Tab-separated table of C-alpha atoms in Angstrom:
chain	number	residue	atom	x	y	z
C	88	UNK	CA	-12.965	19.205	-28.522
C	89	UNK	CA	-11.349	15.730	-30.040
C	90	UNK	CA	-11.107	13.027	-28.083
C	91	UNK	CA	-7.496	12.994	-29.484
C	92	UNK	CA	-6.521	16.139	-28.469
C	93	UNK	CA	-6.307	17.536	-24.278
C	94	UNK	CA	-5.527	20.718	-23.017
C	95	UNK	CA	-3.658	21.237	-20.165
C	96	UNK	CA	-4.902	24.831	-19.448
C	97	UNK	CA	-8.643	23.190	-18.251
C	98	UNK	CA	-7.173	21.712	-15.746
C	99	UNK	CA	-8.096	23.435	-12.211
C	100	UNK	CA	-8.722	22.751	-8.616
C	101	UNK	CA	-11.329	21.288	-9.819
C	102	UNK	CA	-10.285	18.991	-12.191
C	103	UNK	CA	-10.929	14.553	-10.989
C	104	UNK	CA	-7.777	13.122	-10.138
C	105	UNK	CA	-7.842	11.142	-13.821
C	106	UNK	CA	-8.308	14.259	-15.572
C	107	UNK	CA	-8.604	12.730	-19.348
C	108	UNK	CA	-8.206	8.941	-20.059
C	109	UNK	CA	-8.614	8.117	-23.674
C	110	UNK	CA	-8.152	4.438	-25.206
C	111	UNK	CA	-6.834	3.293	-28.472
C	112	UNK	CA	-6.917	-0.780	-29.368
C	113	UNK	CA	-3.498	-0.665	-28.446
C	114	UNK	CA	-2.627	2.149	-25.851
C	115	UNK	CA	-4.237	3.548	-23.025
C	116	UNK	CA	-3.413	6.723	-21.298
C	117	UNK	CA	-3.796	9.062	-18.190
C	118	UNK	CA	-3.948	12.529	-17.084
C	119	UNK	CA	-3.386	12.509	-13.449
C	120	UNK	CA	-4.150	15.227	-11.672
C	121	UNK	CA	-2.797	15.598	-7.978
C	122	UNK	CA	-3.995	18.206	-5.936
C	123	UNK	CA	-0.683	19.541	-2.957
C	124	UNK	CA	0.546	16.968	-1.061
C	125	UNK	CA	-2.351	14.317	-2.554
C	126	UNK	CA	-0.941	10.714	-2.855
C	127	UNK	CA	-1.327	7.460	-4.967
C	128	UNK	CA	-0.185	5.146	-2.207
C	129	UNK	CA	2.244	2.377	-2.841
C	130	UNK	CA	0.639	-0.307	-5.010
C	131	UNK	CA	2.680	-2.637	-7.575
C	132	UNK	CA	1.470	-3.220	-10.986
C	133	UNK	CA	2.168	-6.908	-11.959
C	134	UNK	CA	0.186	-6.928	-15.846
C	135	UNK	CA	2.707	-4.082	-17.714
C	136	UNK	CA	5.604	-1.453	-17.861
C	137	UNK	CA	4.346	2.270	-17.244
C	138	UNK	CA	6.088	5.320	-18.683
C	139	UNK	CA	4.988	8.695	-16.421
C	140	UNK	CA	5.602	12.017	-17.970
C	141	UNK	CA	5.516	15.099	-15.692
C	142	UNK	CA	3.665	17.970	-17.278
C	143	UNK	CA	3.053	20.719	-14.845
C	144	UNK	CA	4.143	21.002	-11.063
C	145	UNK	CA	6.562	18.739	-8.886
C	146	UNK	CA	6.420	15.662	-7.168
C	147	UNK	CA	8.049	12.818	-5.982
C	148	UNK	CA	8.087	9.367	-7.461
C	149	UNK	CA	9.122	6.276	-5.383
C	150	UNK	CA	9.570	3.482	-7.282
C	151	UNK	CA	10.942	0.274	-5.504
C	152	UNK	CA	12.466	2.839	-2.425
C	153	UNK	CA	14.360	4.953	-4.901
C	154	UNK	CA	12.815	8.567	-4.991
C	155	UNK	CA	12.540	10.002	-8.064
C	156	UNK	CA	12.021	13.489	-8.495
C	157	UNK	CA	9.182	14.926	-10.819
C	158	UNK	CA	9.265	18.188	-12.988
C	159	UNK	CA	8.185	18.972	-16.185
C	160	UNK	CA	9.533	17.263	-18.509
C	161	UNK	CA	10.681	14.592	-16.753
C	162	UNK	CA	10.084	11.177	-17.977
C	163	UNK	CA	10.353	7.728	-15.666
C	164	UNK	CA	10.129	4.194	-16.657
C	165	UNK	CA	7.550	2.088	-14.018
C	166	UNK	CA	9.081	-1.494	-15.001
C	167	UNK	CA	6.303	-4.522	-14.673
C	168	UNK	CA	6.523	-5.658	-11.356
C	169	UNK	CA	7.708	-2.644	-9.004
C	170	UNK	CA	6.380	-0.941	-6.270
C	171	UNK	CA	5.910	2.690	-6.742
C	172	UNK	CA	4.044	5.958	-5.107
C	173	UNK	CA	3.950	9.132	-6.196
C	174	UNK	CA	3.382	11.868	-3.890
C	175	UNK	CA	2.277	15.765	-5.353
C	176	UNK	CA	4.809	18.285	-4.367
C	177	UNK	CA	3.432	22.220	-2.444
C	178	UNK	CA	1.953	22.772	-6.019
C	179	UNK	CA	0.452	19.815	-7.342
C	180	UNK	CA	1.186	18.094	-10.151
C	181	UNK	CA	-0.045	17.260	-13.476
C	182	UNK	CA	1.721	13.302	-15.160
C	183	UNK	CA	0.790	11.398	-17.759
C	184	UNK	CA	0.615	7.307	-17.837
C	185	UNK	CA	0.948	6.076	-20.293
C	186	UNK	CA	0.997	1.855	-20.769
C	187	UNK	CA	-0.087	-1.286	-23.167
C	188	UNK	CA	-3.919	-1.107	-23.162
C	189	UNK	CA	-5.435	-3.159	-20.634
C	190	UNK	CA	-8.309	-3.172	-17.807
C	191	UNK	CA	-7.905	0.272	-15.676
C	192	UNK	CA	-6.865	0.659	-12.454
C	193	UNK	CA	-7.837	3.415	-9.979
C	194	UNK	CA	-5.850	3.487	-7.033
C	195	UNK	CA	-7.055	5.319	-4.005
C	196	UNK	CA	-5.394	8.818	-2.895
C	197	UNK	CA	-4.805	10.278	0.310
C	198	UNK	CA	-3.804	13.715	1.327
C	199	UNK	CA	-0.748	14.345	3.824
């Protein structure tokens, strides 16, 4: 398969968390995968704005203490500088990141 090109049917329970994370010069990207209930605690990106796509499944975004819900095809706008966490709904959920390229980050999970 491309490096270009993903599909979203591979992904399973046993898919890694960063499911597909390809790089252009300019752009880098991220398939997150979140297992039910799984978390990316609260952390605060300081280098760039973030835009988060949902794909498949629910969750919740918190982003500077306003909760944001997440559904496919719902699209959010991480500013530079806020605090966020995103939490996977009773199904898990399946986002994209998608930022300026820069050094990646890979901030822990937890399960509730």
């Amino acid at each position: 398969m491309s490096k270009r090109i993903f599909d979203l049917a591979n992904i399973d329970d046993n898919t890694p968390r960063i499911a597909w994370s390809p790089e252009t010069t300019e752009l880098h990207m991220n398939v997150v995968h979140l297992r039910a209930h799984e978390v990316i605690p609260t952390h605060t990106n300081t280098s760039l704005d973030v835009i988060v796509t949902c794909l498949r499944g629910t969750g919740l975004a918190n982003i500077d203490g306003e909760e944001t819900p997440m559904q496919p095809g719902t699209i959010t706008l991480i500013p530079k500088g806020s605090e966020r966490e995103i939490t996977a709904g009773n199904e898990g959920v399946v986002y994209t990141t998608v930022h300026a390229r820069r050094g990646g980050l890979m901030p822990q999970s937890r399960i509730l």
